[in-house]
Amino acid sequence: MANPTHRHTRSRRDKRRANWKGQIPNIITCPECHEPTLPHRVCGNCGSYKKKKILEVIEKES
Ligand SMILES: [Zn+2]
């Protein structure tokens, strides 16, 4: 098994970890209802994908 030969300093470790970023999900607007949705997903608001309605969205009673 490959093992690290030398221990890196705290500074070096923390500099490496400083480049970790949270993943920000890409958000597009739905071409049908213009609500913000995730790309390559069926729209949660109107149930359409690629301008085709493929899911029926049940209206929530509030
Ligand atoms: Zn939509």
PDB file of N, CA, C and O and ligand atoms in Angstrom:
ATOM      1  N   MET A   1       0.839  -1.199   0.000  1.00  0.00           N
ATOM      2  CA  MET A   1       0.000   0.000   0.000  1.00  0.00           C
ATOM      3  C   MET A   1       0.869   1.243   0.000  1.00  0.00           C
ATOM      4  O   MET A   1       1.873   1.317   0.709  1.00  0.00           O
ATOM      5  N   ALA A   2       0.476   2.204  -0.772  1.00  0.00           N
ATOM      6  CA  ALA A   2       1.211   3.475  -0.809  1.00  0.00           C
ATOM      7  C   ALA A   2       0.948   4.256   0.464  1.00  0.00           C
ATOM      8  O   ALA A   2      -0.205   4.417   0.875  1.00  0.00           O
ATOM      9  N   ASN A   3       2.026   4.665   1.079  1.00  0.00           N
ATOM     10  CA  ASN A   3       1.900   5.456   2.296  1.00  0.00           C
ATOM     11  C   ASN A   3       2.572   6.797   2.107  1.00  0.00           C
ATOM     12  O   ASN A   3       3.570   6.881   1.392  1.00  0.00           O
ATOM     13  N   PRO A   4       2.065   7.828   2.749  1.00  0.00           N
ATOM     14  CA  PRO A   4       2.734   9.120   2.641  1.00  0.00           C
ATOM     15  C   PRO A   4       4.095   9.064   3.337  1.00  0.00           C
ATOM     16  O   PRO A   4       4.222   8.535   4.443  1.00  0.00           O
ATOM     17  N   THR A   5       5.111   9.567   2.667  1.00  0.00           N
ATOM     18  CA  THR A   5       6.472   9.518   3.208  1.00  0.00           C
ATOM     19  C   THR A   5       6.660  10.558   4.296  1.00  0.00           C
ATOM     20  O   THR A   5       7.298  10.297   5.308  1.00  0.00           O
ATOM     21  N   HIS A   6       6.120  11.747   4.058  1.00  0.00           N
ATOM     22  CA  HIS A   6       6.280  12.827   5.023  1.00  0.00           C
ATOM     23  C   HIS A   6       4.924  13.422   5.352  1.00  0.00           C
ATOM     24  O   HIS A   6       4.046  13.487   4.486  1.00  0.00           O
ATOM     25  N   ARG A   7       4.828  13.830   6.576  1.00  0.00           N
ATOM     26  CA  ARG A   7       3.600  14.493   6.994  1.00  0.00           C
ATOM     27  C   ARG A   7       3.633  15.938   6.518  1.00  0.00           C
ATOM     28  O   ARG A   7       4.662  16.614   6.657  1.00  0.00           O
ATOM     29  N   HIS A   8       2.531  16.376   5.940  1.00  0.00           N
ATOM     30  CA  HIS A   8       2.460  17.763   5.500  1.00  0.00           C
ATOM     31  C   HIS A   8       2.138  18.665   6.683  1.00  0.00           C
ATOM     32  O   HIS A   8       1.507  18.226   7.646  1.00  0.00           O
ATOM     33  N   THR A   9       2.552  19.902   6.573  1.00  0.00           N
ATOM     34  CA  THR A   9       2.304  20.872   7.645  1.00  0.00           C
ATOM     35  C   THR A   9       0.822  21.215   7.708  1.00  0.00           C
ATOM     36  O   THR A   9       0.086  21.002   6.743  1.00  0.00           O
ATOM     37  N   ARG A  10       0.421  21.758   8.832  1.00  0.00           N
ATOM     38  CA  ARG A  10      -0.962  22.228   8.969  1.00  0.00           C
ATOM     39  C   ARG A  10      -1.284  23.261   7.908  1.00  0.00           C
ATOM     40  O   ARG A  10      -2.369  23.282   7.346  1.00  0.00           O
ATOM     41  N   SER A  11      -0.297  24.126   7.653  1.00  0.00           N
ATOM     42  CA  SER A  11      -0.472  25.177   6.652  1.00  0.00           C
ATOM     43  C   SER A  11      -0.756  24.570   5.274  1.00  0.00           C
ATOM     44  O   SER A  11      -1.691  24.975   4.589  1.00  0.00           O
ATOM     45  N   ARG A  12       0.021  23.570   4.921  1.00  0.00           N
ATOM     46  CA  ARG A  12      -0.139  22.954   3.608  1.00  0.00           C
ATOM     47  C   ARG A  12      -1.481  22.212   3.523  1.00  0.00           C
ATOM     48  O   ARG A  12      -2.181  22.291   2.500  1.00  0.00           O
ATOM     49  N   ARG A  13      -1.829  21.515   4.591  1.00  0.00           N
ATOM     50  CA  ARG A  13      -3.110  20.811   4.648  1.00  0.00           C
ATOM     51  C   ARG A  13      -4.269  21.792   4.509  1.00  0.00           C
ATOM     52  O   ARG A  13      -5.195  21.581   3.730  1.00  0.00           O
ATOM     53  N   ASP A  14      -4.185  22.898   5.257  1.00  0.00           N
ATOM     54  CA  ASP A  14      -5.289  23.854   5.258  1.00  0.00           C
ATOM     55  C   ASP A  14      -5.376  24.619   3.945  1.00  0.00           C
ATOM     56  O   ASP A  14      -6.469  24.970   3.514  1.00  0.00           O
ATOM     57  N   LYS A  15      -4.225  24.838   3.310  1.00  0.00           N
ATOM     58  CA  LYS A  15      -4.255  25.502   1.992  1.00  0.00           C
ATOM     59  C   LYS A  15      -4.946  24.610   0.975  1.00  0.00           C
ATOM     60  O   LYS A  15      -5.678  25.077   0.115  1.00  0.00           O
ATOM     61  N   ARG A  16      -4.696  23.302   1.076  1.00  0.00           N
ATOM     62  CA  ARG A  16      -5.350  22.358   0.169  1.00  0.00           C
ATOM     63  C   ARG A  16      -6.861  22.373   0.405  1.00  0.00           C
ATOM     64  O   ARG A  16      -7.649  22.425  -0.532  1.00  0.00           O
ATOM     65  N   ARG A  17      -7.242  22.366   1.670  1.00  0.00           N
ATOM     66  CA  ARG A  17      -8.678  22.318   1.985  1.00  0.00           C
ATOM     67  C   ARG A  17      -9.382  23.633   1.727  1.00  0.00           C
ATOM     68  O   ARG A  17     -10.614  23.672   1.659  1.00  0.00           O
ATOM     69  N   ALA A  18      -8.622  24.714   1.596  1.00  0.00           N
ATOM     70  CA  ALA A  18      -9.232  26.012   1.327  1.00  0.00           C
ATOM     71  C   ALA A  18      -9.888  26.045  -0.044  1.00  0.00           C
ATOM     72  O   ALA A  18     -10.732  26.899  -0.312  1.00  0.00           O
ATOM     73  N   ASN A  19      -9.493  25.110  -0.913  1.00  0.00           N
ATOM     74  CA  ASN A  19     -10.076  25.089  -2.252  1.00  0.00           C
ATOM     75  C   ASN A  19     -11.343  24.250  -2.335  1.00  0.00           C
ATOM     76  O   ASN A  19     -11.948  24.179  -3.391  1.00  0.00           O
ATOM     77  N   TRP A  20     -11.724  23.599  -1.223  1.00  0.00           N
ATOM     78  CA  TRP A  20     -12.972  22.835  -1.229  1.00  0.00           C
ATOM     79  C   TRP A  20     -14.131  23.812  -1.268  1.00  0.00           C
ATOM     80  O   TRP A  20     -14.201  24.741  -0.480  1.00  0.00           O
ATOM     81  N   LYS A  21     -15.010  23.582  -2.136  1.00  0.00           N
ATOM     82  CA  LYS A  21     -16.162  24.478  -2.245  1.00  0.00           C
ATOM     83  C   LYS A  21     -17.440  23.651  -2.175  1.00  0.00           C
ATOM     84  O   LYS A  21     -17.470  22.519  -2.636  1.00  0.00           O
ATOM     85  N   GLY A  22     -18.425  24.273  -1.618  1.00  0.00           N
ATOM     86  CA  GLY A  22     -19.733  23.637  -1.632  1.00  0.00           C
ATOM     87  C   GLY A  22     -20.271  23.623  -3.044  1.00  0.00           C
ATOM     88  O   GLY A  22     -20.029  24.539  -3.816  1.00  0.00           O
ATOM     89  N   GLN A  23     -20.954  22.550  -3.391  1.00  0.00           N
ATOM     90  CA  GLN A  23     -21.507  22.432  -4.725  1.00  0.00           C
ATOM     91  C   GLN A  23     -22.783  23.275  -4.818  1.00  0.00           C
ATOM     92  O   GLN A  23     -23.754  23.015  -4.115  1.00  0.00           O
ATOM     93  N   ILE A  24     -22.724  24.260  -5.680  1.00  0.00           N
ATOM     94  CA  ILE A  24     -23.912  25.084  -5.878  1.00  0.00           C
ATOM     95  C   ILE A  24     -24.695  24.491  -7.046  1.00  0.00           C
ATOM     96  O   ILE A  24     -24.160  24.393  -8.153  1.00  0.00           O
ATOM     97  N   PRO A  25     -25.924  24.038  -6.813  1.00  0.00           N
ATOM     98  CA  PRO A  25     -26.674  23.437  -7.917  1.00  0.00           C
ATOM     99  C   PRO A  25     -27.020  24.475  -8.977  1.00  0.00           C
ATOM    100  O   PRO A  25     -27.390  25.602  -8.664  1.00  0.00           O
ATOM    101  N   ASN A  26     -26.836  24.067 -10.207  1.00  0.00           N
ATOM    102  CA  ASN A  26     -27.164  24.934 -11.326  1.00  0.00           C
ATOM    103  C   ASN A  26     -28.688  25.028 -11.446  1.00  0.00           C
ATOM    104  O   ASN A  26     -29.378  24.033 -11.354  1.00  0.00           O
ATOM    105  N   ILE A  27     -29.177  26.236 -11.586  1.00  0.00           N
ATOM    106  CA  ILE A  27     -30.624  26.442 -11.630  1.00  0.00           C
ATOM    107  C   ILE A  27     -30.987  27.102 -12.954  1.00  0.00           C
ATOM    108  O   ILE A  27     -30.371  28.080 -13.354  1.00  0.00           O
ATOM    109  N   ILE A  28     -31.947  26.518 -13.637  1.00  0.00           N
ATOM    110  CA  ILE A  28     -32.453  27.085 -14.882  1.00  0.00           C
ATOM    111  C   ILE A  28     -33.907  27.462 -14.679  1.00  0.00           C
ATOM    112  O   ILE A  28     -34.537  27.023 -13.716  1.00  0.00           O
ATOM    113  N   THR A  29     -34.449  28.242 -15.565  1.00  0.00           N
ATOM    114  CA  THR A  29     -35.875  28.530 -15.502  1.00  0.00           C
ATOM    115  C   THR A  29     -36.600  27.631 -16.494  1.00  0.00           C
ATOM    116  O   THR A  29     -36.151  27.425 -17.613  1.00  0.00           O
ATOM    117  N   CYS A  30     -37.719  27.087 -16.042  1.00  0.00           N
ATOM    118  CA  CYS A  30     -38.507  26.177 -16.861  1.00  0.00           C
ATOM    119  C   CYS A  30     -39.054  26.911 -18.083  1.00  0.00           C
ATOM    120  O   CYS A  30     -39.595  27.999 -17.957  1.00  0.00           O
ATOM    121  N   PRO A  31     -38.900  26.344 -19.287  1.00  0.00           N
ATOM    122  CA  PRO A  31     -39.431  27.022 -20.473  1.00  0.00           C
ATOM    123  C   PRO A  31     -40.959  27.049 -20.522  1.00  0.00           C
ATOM    124  O   PRO A  31     -41.540  27.854 -21.258  1.00  0.00           O
ATOM    125  N   GLU A  32     -41.604  26.165 -19.748  1.00  0.00           N
ATOM    126  CA  GLU A  32     -43.066  26.108 -19.764  1.00  0.00           C
ATOM    127  C   GLU A  32     -43.688  27.069 -18.764  1.00  0.00           C
ATOM    128  O   GLU A  32     -44.577  27.833 -19.099  1.00  0.00           O
ATOM    129  N   CYS A  33     -43.221  26.997 -17.513  1.00  0.00           N
ATOM    130  CA  CYS A  33     -43.877  27.791 -16.475  1.00  0.00           C
ATOM    131  C   CYS A  33     -42.963  28.880 -15.901  1.00  0.00           C
ATOM    132  O   CYS A  33     -43.389  29.652 -15.059  1.00  0.00           O
ATOM    133  N   HIS A  34     -41.713  28.930 -16.364  1.00  0.00           N
ATOM    134  CA  HIS A  34     -40.748  29.961 -15.954  1.00  0.00           C
ATOM    135  C   HIS A  34     -40.464  29.946 -14.460  1.00  0.00           C
ATOM    136  O   HIS A  34     -40.160  30.972 -13.879  1.00  0.00           O
ATOM    137  N   GLU A  35     -40.589  28.767 -13.868  1.00  0.00           N
ATOM    138  CA  GLU A  35     -40.206  28.597 -12.473  1.00  0.00           C
ATOM    139  C   GLU A  35     -38.776  28.074 -12.428  1.00  0.00           C
ATOM    140  O   GLU A  35     -38.353  27.359 -13.334  1.00  0.00           O
ATOM    141  N   PRO A  36     -38.009  28.396 -11.395  1.00  0.00           N
ATOM    142  CA  PRO A  36     -36.642  27.858 -11.311  1.00  0.00           C
ATOM    143  C   PRO A  36     -36.641  26.354 -11.044  1.00  0.00           C
ATOM    144  O   PRO A  36     -37.345  25.874 -10.155  1.00  0.00           O
ATOM    145  N   THR A  37     -35.896  25.623 -11.854  1.00  0.00           N
ATOM    146  CA  THR A  37     -35.789  24.170 -11.697  1.00  0.00           C
ATOM    147  C   THR A  37     -34.355  23.746 -11.935  1.00  0.00           C
ATOM    148  O   THR A  37     -33.530  24.545 -12.377  1.00  0.00           O
ATOM    149  N   LEU A  38     -34.060  22.484 -11.667  1.00  0.00           N
ATOM    150  CA  LEU A  38     -32.749  21.929 -11.924  1.00  0.00           C
ATOM    151  C   LEU A  38     -32.675  21.470 -13.381  1.00  0.00           C
ATOM    152  O   LEU A  38     -33.661  20.967 -13.927  1.00  0.00           O
ATOM    153  N   PRO A  39     -31.508  21.620 -14.018  1.00  0.00           N
ATOM    154  CA  PRO A  39     -31.383  21.154 -15.400  1.00  0.00           C
ATOM    155  C   PRO A  39     -31.404  19.623 -15.476  1.00  0.00           C
ATOM    156  O   PRO A  39     -30.997  18.946 -14.537  1.00  0.00           O
ATOM    157  N   HIS A  40     -31.877  19.100 -16.577  1.00  0.00           N
ATOM    158  CA  HIS A  40     -31.998  17.664 -16.852  1.00  0.00           C
ATOM    159  C   HIS A  40     -32.924  16.957 -15.873  1.00  0.00           C
ATOM    160  O   HIS A  40     -32.746  15.776 -15.571  1.00  0.00           O
ATOM    161  N   ARG A  41     -33.879  17.717 -15.340  1.00  0.00           N
ATOM    162  CA  ARG A  41     -34.870  17.129 -14.442  1.00  0.00           C
ATOM    163  C   ARG A  41     -36.250  17.575 -14.908  1.00  0.00           C
ATOM    164  O   ARG A  41     -36.393  18.631 -15.523  1.00  0.00           O
ATOM    165  N   VAL A  42     -37.245  16.750 -14.580  1.00  0.00           N
ATOM    166  CA  VAL A  42     -38.622  17.145 -14.830  1.00  0.00           C
ATOM    167  C   VAL A  42     -38.949  18.318 -13.903  1.00  0.00           C
ATOM    168  O   VAL A  42     -38.578  18.308 -12.730  1.00  0.00           O
ATOM    169  N   CYS A  43     -39.604  19.320 -14.440  1.00  0.00           N
ATOM    170  CA  CYS A  43     -39.958  20.486 -13.642  1.00  0.00           C
ATOM    171  C   CYS A  43     -40.923  20.077 -12.527  1.00  0.00           C
ATOM    172  O   CYS A  43     -41.907  19.391 -12.776  1.00  0.00           O
ATOM    173  N   GLY A  44     -40.610  20.477 -11.306  1.00  0.00           N
ATOM    174  CA  GLY A  44     -41.453  20.126 -10.181  1.00  0.00           C
ATOM    175  C   GLY A  44     -42.739  20.915 -10.134  1.00  0.00           C
ATOM    176  O   GLY A  44     -43.678  20.535  -9.438  1.00  0.00           O
ATOM    177  N   ASN A  45     -42.783  22.009 -10.856  1.00  0.00           N
ATOM    178  CA  ASN A  45     -43.970  22.866 -10.814  1.00  0.00           C
ATOM    179  C   ASN A  45     -45.013  22.433 -11.836  1.00  0.00           C
ATOM    180  O   ASN A  45     -46.193  22.319 -11.512  1.00  0.00           O
ATOM    181  N   CYS A  46     -44.600  22.187 -13.080  1.00  0.00           N
ATOM    182  CA  CYS A  46     -45.578  21.852 -14.116  1.00  0.00           C
ATOM    183  C   CYS A  46     -45.406  20.439 -14.657  1.00  0.00           C
ATOM    184  O   CYS A  46     -46.220  19.992 -15.453  1.00  0.00           O
ATOM    185  N   GLY A  47     -44.359  19.702 -14.237  1.00  0.00           N
ATOM    186  CA  GLY A  47     -44.198  18.316 -14.669  1.00  0.00           C
ATOM    187  C   GLY A  47     -43.798  18.161 -16.118  1.00  0.00           C
ATOM    188  O   GLY A  47     -44.077  17.138 -16.729  1.00  0.00           O
ATOM    189  N   SER A  48     -43.114  19.141 -16.677  1.00  0.00           N
ATOM    190  CA  SER A  48     -42.714  19.021 -18.075  1.00  0.00           C
ATOM    191  C   SER A  48     -41.212  18.844 -18.175  1.00  0.00           C
ATOM    192  O   SER A  48     -40.460  19.243 -17.296  1.00  0.00           O
ATOM    193  N   TYR A  49     -40.793  18.226 -19.271  1.00  0.00           N
ATOM    194  CA  TYR A  49     -39.381  18.094 -19.561  1.00  0.00           C
ATOM    195  C   TYR A  49     -39.201  18.232 -21.058  1.00  0.00           C
ATOM    196  O   TYR A  49     -39.917  17.600 -21.830  1.00  0.00           O
ATOM    197  N   LYS A  50     -38.265  19.070 -21.472  1.00  0.00           N
ATOM    198  CA  LYS A  50     -38.020  19.376 -22.879  1.00  0.00           C
ATOM    199  C   LYS A  50     -39.316  19.773 -23.593  1.00  0.00           C
ATOM    200  O   LYS A  50     -39.657  19.259 -24.656  1.00  0.00           O
ATOM    201  N   LYS A  51     -40.042  20.658 -22.937  1.00  0.00           N
ATOM    202  CA  LYS A  51     -41.277  21.251 -23.460  1.00  0.00           C
ATOM    203  C   LYS A  51     -42.394  20.226 -23.688  1.00  0.00           C
ATOM    204  O   LYS A  51     -43.350  20.465 -24.401  1.00  0.00           O
ATOM    205  N   LYS A  52     -42.239  19.014 -23.100  1.00  0.00           N
ATOM    206  CA  LYS A  52     -43.320  18.034 -23.184  1.00  0.00           C
ATOM    207  C   LYS A  52     -43.828  17.780 -21.783  1.00  0.00           C
ATOM    208  O   LYS A  52     -43.033  17.590 -20.858  1.00  0.00           O
ATOM    209  N   LYS A  53     -45.137  17.762 -21.647  1.00  0.00           N
ATOM    210  CA  LYS A  53     -45.710  17.471 -20.345  1.00  0.00           C
ATOM    211  C   LYS A  53     -45.718  15.967 -20.155  1.00  0.00           C
ATOM    212  O   LYS A  53     -46.372  15.239 -20.906  1.00  0.00           O
ATOM    213  N   ILE A  54     -44.941  15.495 -19.184  1.00  0.00           N
ATOM    214  CA  ILE A  54     -44.853  14.047 -19.011  1.00  0.00           C
ATOM    215  C   ILE A  54     -45.328  13.591 -17.645  1.00  0.00           C
ATOM    216  O   ILE A  54     -45.511  12.425 -17.414  1.00  0.00           O
ATOM    217  N   LEU A  55     -45.563  14.523 -16.745  1.00  0.00           N
ATOM    218  CA  LEU A  55     -46.073  14.140 -15.432  1.00  0.00           C
ATOM    219  C   LEU A  55     -47.240  15.039 -15.072  1.00  0.00           C
ATOM    220  O   LEU A  55     -47.240  16.223 -15.387  1.00  0.00           O
ATOM    221  N   GLU A  56     -48.213  14.443 -14.425  1.00  0.00           N
ATOM    222  CA  GLU A  56     -49.316  15.238 -13.897  1.00  0.00           C
ATOM    223  C   GLU A  56     -48.933  15.699 -12.501  1.00  0.00           C
ATOM    224  O   GLU A  56     -48.526  14.895 -11.660  1.00  0.00           O
ATOM    225  N   VAL A  57     -49.034  16.989 -12.257  1.00  0.00           N
ATOM    226  CA  VAL A  57     -48.694  17.538 -10.955  1.00  0.00           C
ATOM    227  C   VAL A  57     -49.982  17.693 -10.152  1.00  0.00           C
ATOM    228  O   VAL A  57     -50.937  18.316 -10.620  1.00  0.00           O
ATOM    229  N   ILE A  58     -49.985  17.056  -8.990  1.00  0.00           N
ATOM    230  CA  ILE A  58     -51.167  17.124  -8.120  1.00  0.00           C
ATOM    231  C   ILE A  58     -51.103  18.436  -7.344  1.00  0.00           C
ATOM    232  O   ILE A  58     -50.099  18.751  -6.704  1.00  0.00           O
ATOM    233  N   GLU A  59     -52.154  19.217  -7.447  1.00  0.00           N
ATOM    234  CA  GLU A  59     -52.205  20.497  -6.746  1.00  0.00           C
ATOM    235  C   GLU A  59     -52.387  20.236  -5.254  1.00  0.00           C
ATOM    236  O   GLU A  59     -53.252  19.462  -4.855  1.00  0.00           O
ATOM    237  N   LYS A  60     -51.547  20.908  -4.478  1.00  0.00           N
ATOM    238  CA  LYS A  60     -51.649  20.747  -3.024  1.00  0.00           C
ATOM    239  C   LYS A  60     -52.753  21.645  -2.475  1.00  0.00           C
ATOM    240  O   LYS A  60     -52.837  22.815  -2.821  1.00  0.00           O
ATOM    241  N   GLU A  61     -53.580  21.039  -1.640  1.00  0.00           N
ATOM    242  CA  GLU A  61     -54.612  21.821  -0.962  1.00  0.00           C
ATOM    243  C   GLU A  61     -53.977  22.516   0.226  1.00  0.00           C
ATOM    244  O   GLU A  61     -53.416  21.869   1.098  1.00  0.00           O
ATOM    245  N   SER A  62     -54.065  23.818   0.250  1.00  0.00           N
ATOM    246  CA  SER A  62     -53.415  24.553   1.345  1.00  0.00           C
ATOM    247  C   SER A  62     -54.472  25.155   2.281  1.00  0.00           C
ATOM    248  O   SER A  62     -55.632  25.282   1.936  1.00  0.00           O
TER     249      SER A  62
HETATM  250 ZN    ZN B   1     -42.351  24.105 -15.314  1.00  0.00          ZN
END
